[in-house]
Amino acid sequence: MAKNNPLIVIITVFLVLSLMLSLVKAAATNVTTDQHALLALKDRIKYDPTNLLDKNWSTSTSICTWIGVTCGVHHHRVTILNISYFGLAGTLPPQLGNLSFLQVLAIGNNSFSGSLPDELFFLRNLSSLRVVDLSYNQLSGTIPSSIFQISSLERLDLTSNMFNGQIPSTISKCQQLQMLSLAYNNFTGYIPKEIGNLTMLKELYLGINELQGEIPHELGNLAKLEILTLASNTLTGTIPSTIFNLSSLRSMGFTNNSLTGNLPPEMCQYIPALQRLTMSLNQFTGRIPVNLWRCRNLQIVSLSYNQFEGSIPRDIGNLTSVNQLFLGFNNLKGTVQAFLSNINLFALFIA
Ligand SMILES: *[C@@H]1O[C@H](CO)[C@@H](O)[C@H](O)[C@H]1NC(C)=O
Ligand SMILES: *[C@@H]1O[C@H](CO)[C@@H](O)[C@H](O)[C@H]1NC(C)=O
Ligand SMILES: *[C@@H]1O[C@H](CO)[C@@H](O)[C@H](O)[C@H]1NC(C)=O
Ligand SMILES: *[C@@H]1O[C@H](CO)[C@@H](O)[C@H](O)[C@H]1NC(C)=O
Ligand SMILES: *[C@@H]1O[C@H](CO)[C@@H](O)[C@H](O)[C@H]1NC(C)=O
Ligand SMILES: *[C@@H]1O[C@H](CO)[C@@H](O)[C@H](O)[C@H]1NC(C)=O
Ligand SMILES: *[C@@H]1O[C@H](CO)[C@@H](O)[C@H](O)[C@H]1NC(C)=O
Ligand SMILES: *[C@@H]1O[C@H](CO)[C@@H](O)[C@H](O)[C@H]1NC(C)=O
Ligand SMILES: *[C@@H]1O[C@H](CO)[C@@H](O)[C@H](O)[C@H]1NC(C)=O
Ligand SMILES: *[C@@H]1O[C@H](CO)[C@@H](O)[C@H](O)[C@H]1NC(C)=O
Ligand SMILES: *[C@@H]1O[C@H](CO)[C@@H](O)[C@H](O)[C@H]1NC(C)=O
């Protein structure tokens, strides 16, 4: 037997700790705790158009048969709570924080309002919570900092609510995050450079907020990033050149900010997968990159309402996947005939 092999020691310590943590969790709470938590939620529902919970969430049946609830096969504790699209209105009770085996919390596309109770995420650092989807509700207030203690979190979707305050730099503790959407809220302040430490991130949506300042160049560390949207904020400065090296990028959205600077002449060399490039309503200058044709998968190109100058690169016509091309309200000159014959446009706006 490998004597004092450090790897084996580490693995053993890890296993023992995991076991202890799950025993602690199991001892502190049981299935009755989960039932209390769900009933507390039911109690907070002020509007339930089809009386769904009223009829279905009955104490005469096991919570594991309740609609929207999924339990673990062995421990019969709630692992998934998904009541998305139920048309419910109400608030979230702190007791939901007691669902200590929860992996997925999805309440999207309802009308939940009020702020998030601190307790909701309090003990989650001991937990396996992977998905939090609160999108398309009317939740408000700041996001509790306890959410950023959840190292297991993979998706955090807060799209379209009324959250405000700053994006905390402690977000970098959520090292497993693959999708982060804070879009369509009222977040203010700067984009924390610590987001650049979330190296698993594939999708980052921060559009339609009140974010200001420059785009941190640390975002160029997000090697797996496929979607980056920062539209409709009040961002200033240039797009960090490191971002044009993120070879997985499929969508870049910067529309409606106060961004300046040029597009790198060789920009399509390192981002060949790009499908959407939307940069309208900024103060970009310089020429449209002549090698844009190298981004063979481009479908939407929106550069209007900037100060781009020079001629429209002829080889844009070789981008046969483009179906929307917005170039109007710039200082471009020259003819467009050269490429119109090739391109299969759904919409062309060259004012
Ligand atoms: C859950 O634990 C409480 C005490 O904390 C106990 O009264 C209750 O009977 C337990 N319920 C089950 C189903 O084990
Ligand atoms: C609640 O809904 C689930 C899923 O639709 C169903 O299987 C279950 O029988 C319902 N329970 C009651 C008490 O209506
Ligand atoms: C929740 O349920 C909806 C509707 O059934 C589904 O579209 C969605 O993917 C589910 N969400 C999660 C996080 O599983
Ligand atoms: C559940 O949560 C509430 C509120 O956060 C708390 O008062 C209660 O002690 C918790 N524990 C159990 C076992 O219900
Ligand atoms: C969710 O609700 C929003 C706002 O009501 C709506 O725009 C969106 O299409 C809905 N999502 C889905 C998948 O239906
Ligand atoms: C879990 O988080 C709470 C508060 O957020 C903190 O007090 C506690 O020390 C954390 N525990 C671990 C094991 O990280
Ligand atoms: C943002 O806050 C303003 C008031 O400060 C409010 O009128 C507006 O509805 C909020 N927008 C969102 C998307 O929450
Ligand atoms: C975050 O990334 C920076 C480099 O951009 C590095 O210096 C720092 O140590 C990282 N911090 C954490 C907590 O990983
Ligand atoms: C641009 O963003 C501002 C807020 O920064 C917003 O009020 C305005 O409606 C947006 N314009 C467009 C065309 O989206
Ligand atoms: C982008 O990548 C290329 C090739 O790996 C490298 O030569 C260049 O310096 C990089 N640019 C930036 C801004 O990181
Ligand atoms: C674009 O297509 C034309 C013919 O339509 C061809 O002459 C030209 O070399 C192509 N350019 C590139 C960069 O592929």
Coordinates of C-alpha atoms and ligand atoms in Angstrom, one line a residue:
M1 CA 0.0 0.0 0.0
A2 CA 1.2 3.5 -0.9
K3 CA 2.5 4.8 2.4
N4 CA 1.6 8.4 3.1
N5 CA 0.8 9.1 -0.6
P6 CA -0.3 12.8 -0.4
L7 CA -2.9 12.3 -3.1
I8 CA -4.6 9.4 -1.2
V9 CA -4.4 11.4 2.1
I10 CA -6.1 14.4 0.4
I11 CA -8.8 12.2 -1.2
T12 CA -9.4 10.5 2.1
V13 CA -9.7 13.8 4.0
F14 CA -12.0 15.1 1.3
L15 CA -14.3 12.1 1.5
V16 CA -14.4 12.1 5.2
L17 CA -15.2 15.8 5.2
S18 CA -17.9 15.4 2.6
L19 CA -19.5 12.6 4.6
M20 CA -19.4 14.7 7.8
L21 CA -21.0 17.6 6.0
S22 CA -23.8 15.5 4.6
L23 CA -24.3 14.0 8.1
V24 CA -24.5 17.5 9.5
K25 CA -27.0 18.6 6.9
A26 CA -29.1 15.4 7.4
A27 CA -29.0 15.8 11.2
A28 CA -30.0 19.4 11.2
T29 CA -33.0 18.9 8.8
N30 CA -35.3 16.2 7.6
V31 CA -38.1 15.7 5.1
T32 CA -40.5 17.6 7.5
T33 CA -38.2 20.6 7.2
D34 CA -38.6 20.5 3.4
Q35 CA -42.3 20.2 3.8
H36 CA -42.4 23.2 6.1
A37 CA -40.3 25.2 3.6
L38 CA -42.6 24.4 0.7
L39 CA -45.7 25.1 2.8
A40 CA -44.2 28.5 3.8
L41 CA -43.8 29.2 0.1
K42 CA -47.4 28.2 -0.7
D43 CA -48.4 30.5 2.1
R44 CA -46.7 33.4 0.4
I45 CA -48.5 32.9 -2.9
K46 CA -50.9 35.7 -3.4
Y47 CA -52.1 34.8 -6.9
D48 CA -52.4 31.3 -8.3
P49 CA -54.6 31.6 -11.5
T50 CA -55.3 27.9 -11.7
N51 CA -55.2 27.1 -8.0
L52 CA -52.4 24.7 -8.9
L53 CA -50.5 24.7 -5.6
D54 CA -53.7 25.1 -3.6
K55 CA -55.0 21.8 -5.0
N56 CA -51.8 19.9 -5.6
W57 CA -49.5 20.8 -2.7
S58 CA -51.6 18.8 -0.2
T59 CA -50.2 17.6 3.1
S60 CA -52.1 14.3 2.6
T61 CA -49.6 13.4 -0.1
S62 CA -45.8 13.2 0.0
I63 CA -44.0 16.4 -1.1
C64 CA -42.1 14.2 -3.6
T65 CA -45.4 13.9 -5.6
W66 CA -46.1 17.6 -5.6
I67 CA -46.0 19.4 -8.9
G68 CA -42.8 21.3 -9.6
V69 CA -41.0 19.2 -6.9
T70 CA -38.4 16.5 -7.5
C71 CA -36.8 14.5 -4.7
G72 CA -33.6 12.5 -4.5
V73 CA -34.1 8.8 -5.2
H74 CA -32.4 7.6 -1.9
H75 CA -32.9 10.3 0.7
H76 CA -36.4 11.6 -0.5
R77 CA -35.4 15.2 0.1
V78 CA -36.1 18.0 -2.4
T79 CA -33.4 18.3 -5.0
I80 CA -35.3 20.3 -7.7
L81 CA -37.9 23.0 -7.2
N82 CA -39.1 24.2 -10.6
I83 CA -42.2 26.3 -10.6
S84 CA -41.3 28.3 -13.7
Y85 CA -44.2 29.4 -15.9
F86 CA -46.9 28.7 -13.2
G87 CA -48.2 32.2 -13.4
L88 CA -47.7 32.7 -9.6
A89 CA -47.5 36.0 -7.8
G90 CA -46.1 36.3 -4.2
T91 CA -42.9 36.6 -2.2
L92 CA -40.1 34.2 -1.3
P93 CA -40.0 33.0 2.4
P94 CA -36.7 32.6 4.2
Q95 CA -37.6 28.9 4.9
L96 CA -36.6 28.1 1.4
G97 CA -33.1 28.3 2.6
N98 CA -33.8 25.1 4.6
L99 CA -34.1 23.0 1.5
S100 CA -30.6 21.8 2.1
F101 CA -30.4 19.2 -0.6
L102 CA -31.6 21.6 -3.3
Q103 CA -29.7 21.5 -6.6
V104 CA -32.0 23.5 -8.8
L105 CA -34.2 26.5 -7.8
A106 CA -36.2 27.7 -10.8
I107 CA -39.0 30.2 -10.4
G108 CA -38.7 32.0 -13.7
N109 CA -41.5 33.6 -15.7
N110 CA -43.8 34.2 -12.7
S111 CA -44.6 37.4 -10.8
F112 CA -42.6 37.0 -7.6
S113 CA -41.8 40.4 -6.0
G114 CA -40.0 41.7 -2.9
S115 CA -36.4 41.2 -2.0
L116 CA -34.5 37.9 -1.7
P117 CA -34.2 36.8 2.0
D118 CA -30.7 36.5 3.2
E119 CA -31.4 33.1 4.5
L120 CA -32.2 31.8 1.0
F121 CA -28.5 31.1 0.3
F122 CA -27.1 31.2 3.8
L123 CA -26.0 27.6 4.3
R124 CA -25.5 26.9 0.6
N125 CA -21.8 26.8 0.9
L126 CA -22.3 23.4 2.4
S127 CA -24.6 22.5 -0.5
S128 CA -24.9 21.3 -4.0
L129 CA -27.0 24.1 -5.4
R130 CA -26.1 24.3 -9.1
V131 CA -28.9 26.3 -10.8
V132 CA -30.6 29.5 -9.6
D133 CA -33.1 30.8 -12.2
L134 CA -35.1 33.8 -10.9
S135 CA -35.6 35.3 -14.4
Y136 CA -38.6 37.3 -15.5
N137 CA -40.1 38.2 -12.2
Q138 CA -40.4 41.5 -10.3
L139 CA -37.8 40.8 -7.6
S140 CA -36.0 43.9 -6.2
G141 CA -33.3 45.0 -3.8
T142 CA -29.7 44.0 -3.7
I143 CA -28.5 40.4 -4.3
P144 CA -27.5 38.9 -0.9
S145 CA -23.8 38.4 -0.7
S146 CA -24.4 34.9 0.6
I147 CA -25.2 33.8 -3.0
F148 CA -21.6 34.3 -3.8
Q149 CA -20.5 31.8 -1.2
I150 CA -22.0 29.0 -3.2
S151 CA -19.0 27.5 -4.9
S152 CA -21.2 24.8 -6.6
L153 CA -23.2 27.4 -8.6
E154 CA -23.2 26.8 -12.4
R155 CA -26.0 29.0 -13.6
L156 CA -27.3 32.2 -12.1
D157 CA -30.1 33.8 -14.1
L158 CA -31.5 37.0 -12.7
T159 CA -32.7 38.4 -16.1
S160 CA -35.5 40.9 -16.1
N161 CA -36.1 41.8 -12.5
M162 CA -35.6 45.1 -10.6
F163 CA -32.5 44.2 -8.7
N164 CA -30.2 47.2 -8.0
G165 CA -26.9 47.9 -6.3
Q166 CA -23.4 47.0 -7.5
I167 CA -22.2 43.6 -8.8
P168 CA -20.0 42.4 -5.9
S169 CA -16.4 41.5 -6.6
T170 CA -16.9 38.4 -4.4
I171 CA -18.6 36.8 -7.4
S172 CA -15.3 35.4 -8.3
K173 CA -15.8 32.7 -5.6
C174 CA -18.4 31.0 -7.8
Q175 CA -15.7 29.3 -9.7
Q176 CA -18.1 26.8 -11.4
L177 CA -20.3 29.5 -13.0
Q178 CA -20.9 28.8 -16.7
M179 CA -23.8 31.2 -17.2
L180 CA -24.3 34.5 -15.5
S181 CA -27.2 36.8 -16.5
L182 CA -27.8 40.0 -14.6
A183 CA -29.4 41.6 -17.8
Y184 CA -32.4 43.9 -17.6
N185 CA -32.1 45.0 -14.1
N186 CA -30.9 48.2 -12.4
F187 CA -27.4 47.3 -11.5
T188 CA -25.0 50.3 -11.1
G189 CA -21.3 50.9 -10.7
Y190 CA -18.5 49.2 -12.5
I191 CA -18.2 45.7 -14.0
P192 CA -15.9 44.0 -11.4
K193 CA -12.7 42.8 -12.9
E194 CA -13.0 39.7 -10.8
I195 CA -15.5 38.4 -13.3
G196 CA -12.4 37.6 -15.3
N197 CA -11.6 34.9 -12.7
L198 CA -14.7 32.9 -13.6
T199 CA -12.9 30.9 -16.2
M200 CA -15.7 28.3 -16.8
L201 CA -18.0 31.1 -18.0
K202 CA -19.6 30.5 -21.4
E203 CA -22.3 33.1 -21.3
L204 CA -22.2 36.5 -19.7
Y205 CA -25.2 38.8 -20.1
L206 CA -25.0 42.3 -18.4
G207 CA -27.1 44.3 -20.9
I208 CA -29.7 46.8 -20.0
N209 CA -28.5 48.0 -16.6
E210 CA -26.8 51.2 -15.5
L211 CA -23.2 50.0 -15.5
Q212 CA -20.5 52.5 -16.1
G213 CA -16.8 52.8 -16.5
E214 CA -14.6 50.7 -18.8
I215 CA -14.9 47.1 -19.8
P216 CA -12.2 45.3 -17.6
H217 CA -9.5 43.7 -19.8
E218 CA -9.6 40.7 -17.4
L219 CA -12.7 39.6 -19.4
G220 CA -10.1 38.5 -22.0
N221 CA -9.2 35.6 -19.6
L222 CA -12.6 34.0 -20.1
A223 CA -11.2 31.5 -22.7
K224 CA -14.5 29.6 -22.9
L225 CA -16.7 32.6 -23.4
E226 CA -19.2 32.2 -26.3
I227 CA -21.7 35.0 -25.6
L228 CA -20.9 38.4 -24.2
T229 CA -23.6 41.1 -24.1
L230 CA -23.1 44.5 -22.5
A231 CA -25.7 46.5 -24.5
S232 CA -27.5 49.5 -23.2
N233 CA -25.3 50.5 -20.3
T234 CA -23.2 53.7 -20.1
L235 CA -19.8 52.0 -20.6
T236 CA -16.9 54.1 -21.9
G237 CA -13.4 53.5 -23.2
T238 CA -12.3 51.0 -25.7
I239 CA -13.0 47.3 -26.1
P240 CA -10.0 45.6 -24.6
S241 CA -8.0 44.0 -27.4
T242 CA -7.8 40.7 -25.4
I243 CA -11.5 40.2 -26.1
F244 CA -10.9 39.8 -29.8
N245 CA -8.7 36.8 -29.0
L246 CA -11.5 34.8 -27.3
S247 CA -11.7 32.1 -30.0
S248 CA -15.0 30.6 -28.8
L249 CA -17.0 33.8 -29.1
R250 CA -20.2 33.5 -31.1
S251 CA -21.9 36.7 -30.0
M252 CA -20.5 40.1 -29.1
G253 CA -23.0 42.8 -28.1
F254 CA -22.0 46.3 -27.2
T255 CA -24.9 48.3 -28.7
N256 CA -26.0 51.6 -27.1
N257 CA -23.0 52.5 -24.9
S258 CA -20.4 55.3 -25.2
L259 CA -17.6 53.1 -26.4
T260 CA -14.7 54.5 -28.5
G261 CA -11.8 53.2 -30.5
N262 CA -11.3 51.1 -33.6
L263 CA -12.0 47.5 -34.5
P264 CA -8.6 45.7 -34.8
P265 CA -7.8 45.3 -38.6
E266 CA -7.2 41.6 -38.1
M267 CA -10.1 41.1 -35.8
C268 CA -11.5 38.0 -37.5
Q269 CA -8.3 36.1 -37.4
Y270 CA -8.9 34.7 -33.9
I271 CA -12.7 34.8 -33.6
P272 CA -13.8 32.7 -36.6
A273 CA -16.9 31.4 -34.9
L274 CA -18.5 34.8 -34.5
Q275 CA -22.2 34.9 -35.6
R276 CA -23.4 38.2 -34.1
L277 CA -21.5 41.4 -33.9
T278 CA -23.7 44.3 -32.6
M279 CA -22.0 47.6 -31.9
S280 CA -24.5 50.2 -33.0
L281 CA -25.1 53.5 -31.1
N282 CA -21.5 54.1 -29.8
Q283 CA -18.6 56.3 -30.9
F284 CA -16.5 53.8 -32.7
T285 CA -14.1 55.2 -35.3
G286 CA -11.7 53.9 -38.0
R287 CA -12.3 51.5 -40.8
I288 CA -14.4 48.4 -41.0
P289 CA -11.9 45.6 -40.8
V290 CA -11.0 44.4 -44.4
N291 CA -10.8 40.8 -43.2
L292 CA -14.3 40.8 -41.8
W293 CA -15.0 38.1 -44.5
R294 CA -12.9 35.7 -42.4
C295 CA -15.8 35.6 -39.8
R296 CA -17.5 33.1 -42.1
N297 CA -20.4 32.4 -39.7
L298 CA -21.6 36.0 -39.3
Q299 CA -25.3 36.4 -39.5
I300 CA -25.9 39.8 -37.9
V301 CA -23.6 42.7 -38.3
S302 CA -24.7 45.9 -36.8
L303 CA -22.3 48.9 -36.9
S304 CA -24.8 51.8 -37.5
Y305 CA -24.7 55.1 -35.6
N306 CA -21.0 55.3 -35.1
Q307 CA -18.2 57.2 -36.8
F308 CA -16.8 54.4 -38.9
E309 CA -15.1 55.8 -42.1
G310 CA -13.6 54.7 -45.3
S311 CA -15.1 52.3 -47.8
I312 CA -17.2 49.3 -47.2
P313 CA -14.9 46.3 -47.6
R314 CA -15.8 44.6 -50.9
D315 CA -15.3 41.1 -49.6
I316 CA -18.2 41.5 -47.1
G317 CA -20.2 40.1 -50.0
N318 CA -18.5 36.8 -49.5
L319 CA -20.2 36.5 -46.1
T320 CA -23.1 34.4 -47.4
S321 CA -24.6 33.7 -43.9
V322 CA -25.2 37.4 -43.2
N323 CA -28.9 38.2 -43.2
Q324 CA -28.9 41.5 -41.3
L325 CA -26.4 44.2 -42.1
F326 CA -26.7 47.6 -40.5
L327 CA -24.1 50.2 -41.6
G328 CA -26.1 53.4 -41.6
F329 CA -25.3 56.7 -39.9
N330 CA -21.5 56.5 -40.2
N331 CA -19.0 58.3 -42.4
L332 CA -18.7 55.4 -44.9
K333 CA -18.3 56.1 -48.6
G334 CA -18.1 54.2 -51.9
T335 CA -20.5 51.9 -53.7
V336 CA -22.4 48.9 -52.4
Q337 CA -23.1 47.2 -55.7
A338 CA -19.8 45.3 -55.5
F339 CA -21.1 42.9 -52.9
L340 CA -24.9 43.2 -53.2
S341 CA -25.0 40.5 -55.8
N342 CA -23.6 37.8 -53.5
I343 CA -25.1 38.6 -50.2
N344 CA -28.4 37.1 -49.2
L345 CA -29.8 39.9 -47.2
F346 CA -32.9 39.9 -45.1
A347 CA -32.3 43.5 -44.0
L348 CA -29.8 46.0 -45.3
F349 CA -29.6 49.4 -43.8
I350 CA -27.1 51.7 -45.4
A351 CA -28.3 55.3 -45.0
Ligands
LIG1 C1 -37.9 15.6 11.7 O1 -37.2 16.1 12.8 C2 -38.0 16.6 13.9 C3 -37.1 17.2 15.0 O2 -36.2 18.1 14.5 C4 -38.9 15.5 14.4 O3 -39.8 16.1 15.4 C5 -39.7 14.9 13.3 O4 -40.4 13.8 13.7 C6 -38.7 14.5 12.2 N1 -39.5 14.0 11.1 C7 -39.2 12.9 10.4 C8 -40.2 12.5 9.2 O5 -38.3 12.2 10.6
LIG2 C1 -50.0 16.8 -8.3 O1 -49.4 16.9 -9.6 C2 -48.7 15.7 -10.0 C3 -48.0 16.0 -11.3 O2 -48.9 16.6 -12.2 C4 -49.5 14.5 -10.0 O3 -48.8 13.4 -10.3 C5 -50.2 14.3 -8.6 O4 -51.1 13.2 -8.6 C6 -50.9 15.6 -8.2 N1 -51.4 15.4 -6.8 C7 -52.6 15.8 -6.4 C8 -52.9 15.6 -5.0 O5 -53.4 16.3 -7.1
LIG3 C1 -38.1 24.3 -15.5 O1 -39.3 23.9 -16.1 C2 -39.5 24.6 -17.4 C3 -40.8 24.2 -18.0 O2 -41.1 22.8 -17.8 C4 -38.3 24.2 -18.3 O3 -38.5 24.8 -19.6 C5 -37.0 24.6 -17.7 O4 -35.9 24.2 -18.5 C6 -36.9 24.1 -16.3 N1 -35.8 24.7 -15.6 C7 -34.7 24.1 -15.1 C8 -33.6 24.9 -14.5 O5 -34.6 22.9 -15.1
LIG4 C1 -35.9 27.0 8.7 O1 -35.8 28.4 8.4 C2 -36.4 29.2 9.3 C3 -36.2 30.7 8.8 O2 -35.1 30.9 8.1 C4 -35.8 29.0 10.7 O3 -36.5 29.8 11.7 C5 -35.9 27.6 11.1 O4 -35.3 27.4 12.3 C6 -35.3 26.7 10.0 N1 -35.1 25.3 10.4 C7 -36.0 24.3 10.4 C8 -35.6 23.0 10.8 O5 -37.2 24.5 10.0
LIG5 C1 -40.9 34.9 -20.1 O1 -41.6 36.1 -19.8 C2 -41.1 37.2 -20.6 C3 -41.8 38.4 -20.1 O2 -43.2 38.2 -19.9 C4 -41.3 37.0 -22.0 O3 -40.8 38.0 -22.8 C5 -40.5 35.7 -22.4 O4 -40.8 35.4 -23.8 C6 -41.0 34.6 -21.5 N1 -40.2 33.4 -21.9 C7 -40.7 32.4 -22.5 C8 -39.6 31.3 -22.8 O5 -41.8 32.2 -22.7
LIG6 C1 -20.8 29.3 5.2 O1 -21.3 30.6 5.1 C2 -21.6 31.2 6.3 C3 -22.2 32.5 6.1 O2 -22.4 32.8 4.7 C4 -20.3 31.3 7.1 O3 -20.5 31.9 8.3 C5 -19.7 30.0 7.2 O4 -18.4 30.1 7.9 C6 -19.5 29.3 5.9 N1 -19.0 27.9 6.1 C7 -18.1 27.3 5.3 C8 -17.8 25.9 5.7 O5 -17.6 27.9 4.4
LIG7 C1 -34.8 51.2 -12.4 O1 -35.0 52.2 -11.4 C2 -35.9 53.2 -11.8 C3 -36.0 54.2 -10.7 O2 -34.7 54.4 -10.2 C4 -37.2 52.6 -12.2 O3 -38.1 53.7 -12.6 C5 -37.1 51.6 -13.3 O4 -38.3 51.0 -13.5 C6 -36.1 50.5 -12.9 N1 -35.9 49.7 -14.0 C7 -35.8 48.3 -13.8 C8 -35.6 47.6 -15.1 O5 -36.0 47.8 -12.8
LIG8 C1 -8.0 36.4 -10.3 O1 -7.2 36.5 -11.5 C2 -6.1 37.3 -11.3 C3 -5.5 37.5 -12.7 O2 -6.4 38.2 -13.5 C4 -5.1 36.7 -10.4 O3 -4.0 37.5 -10.2 C5 -5.8 36.4 -9.1 O4 -5.0 35.7 -8.2 C6 -7.1 35.7 -9.3 N1 -7.9 35.6 -8.0 C7 -8.5 34.5 -7.6 C8 -9.2 34.7 -6.3 O5 -8.5 33.5 -8.2
LIG9 C1 -30.0 53.2 -24.8 O1 -29.8 53.1 -23.4 C2 -30.5 54.0 -22.7 C3 -30.1 53.8 -21.2 O2 -28.7 53.8 -21.1 C4 -32.0 53.8 -22.8 O3 -32.7 54.8 -22.1 C5 -32.3 53.9 -24.3 O4 -33.7 53.5 -24.5 C6 -31.5 52.9 -25.1 N1 -31.7 53.1 -26.5 C7 -32.0 52.1 -27.3 C8 -32.2 52.5 -28.8 O5 -32.0 50.9 -27.0
LIG10 C1 -3.9 37.4 -29.6 O1 -3.4 36.1 -30.0 C2 -2.3 36.2 -30.9 C3 -1.9 34.7 -31.3 O2 -2.0 33.9 -30.2 C4 -1.2 36.9 -30.2 O3 -0.1 37.1 -31.2 C5 -1.7 38.3 -29.9 O4 -0.6 39.0 -29.2 C6 -2.9 38.2 -29.0 N1 -3.4 39.6 -28.7 C7 -3.8 40.0 -27.5 C8 -4.3 41.4 -27.5 O5 -3.8 39.3 -26.6
LIG11 C1 -14.9 37.1 -52.7 O1 -15.6 36.6 -53.8 C2 -15.1 37.1 -55.1 C3 -16.0 36.5 -56.2 O2 -17.3 36.7 -55.9 C4 -13.7 36.7 -55.2 O3 -13.1 37.3 -56.4 C5 -12.9 37.2 -54.0 O4 -11.6 36.7 -54.1 C6 -13.5 36.7 -52.7 N1 -12.7 37.2 -51.6 C7 -12.4 36.5 -50.6 C8 -11.6 37.2 -49.6 O5 -12.6 35.3 -50.5

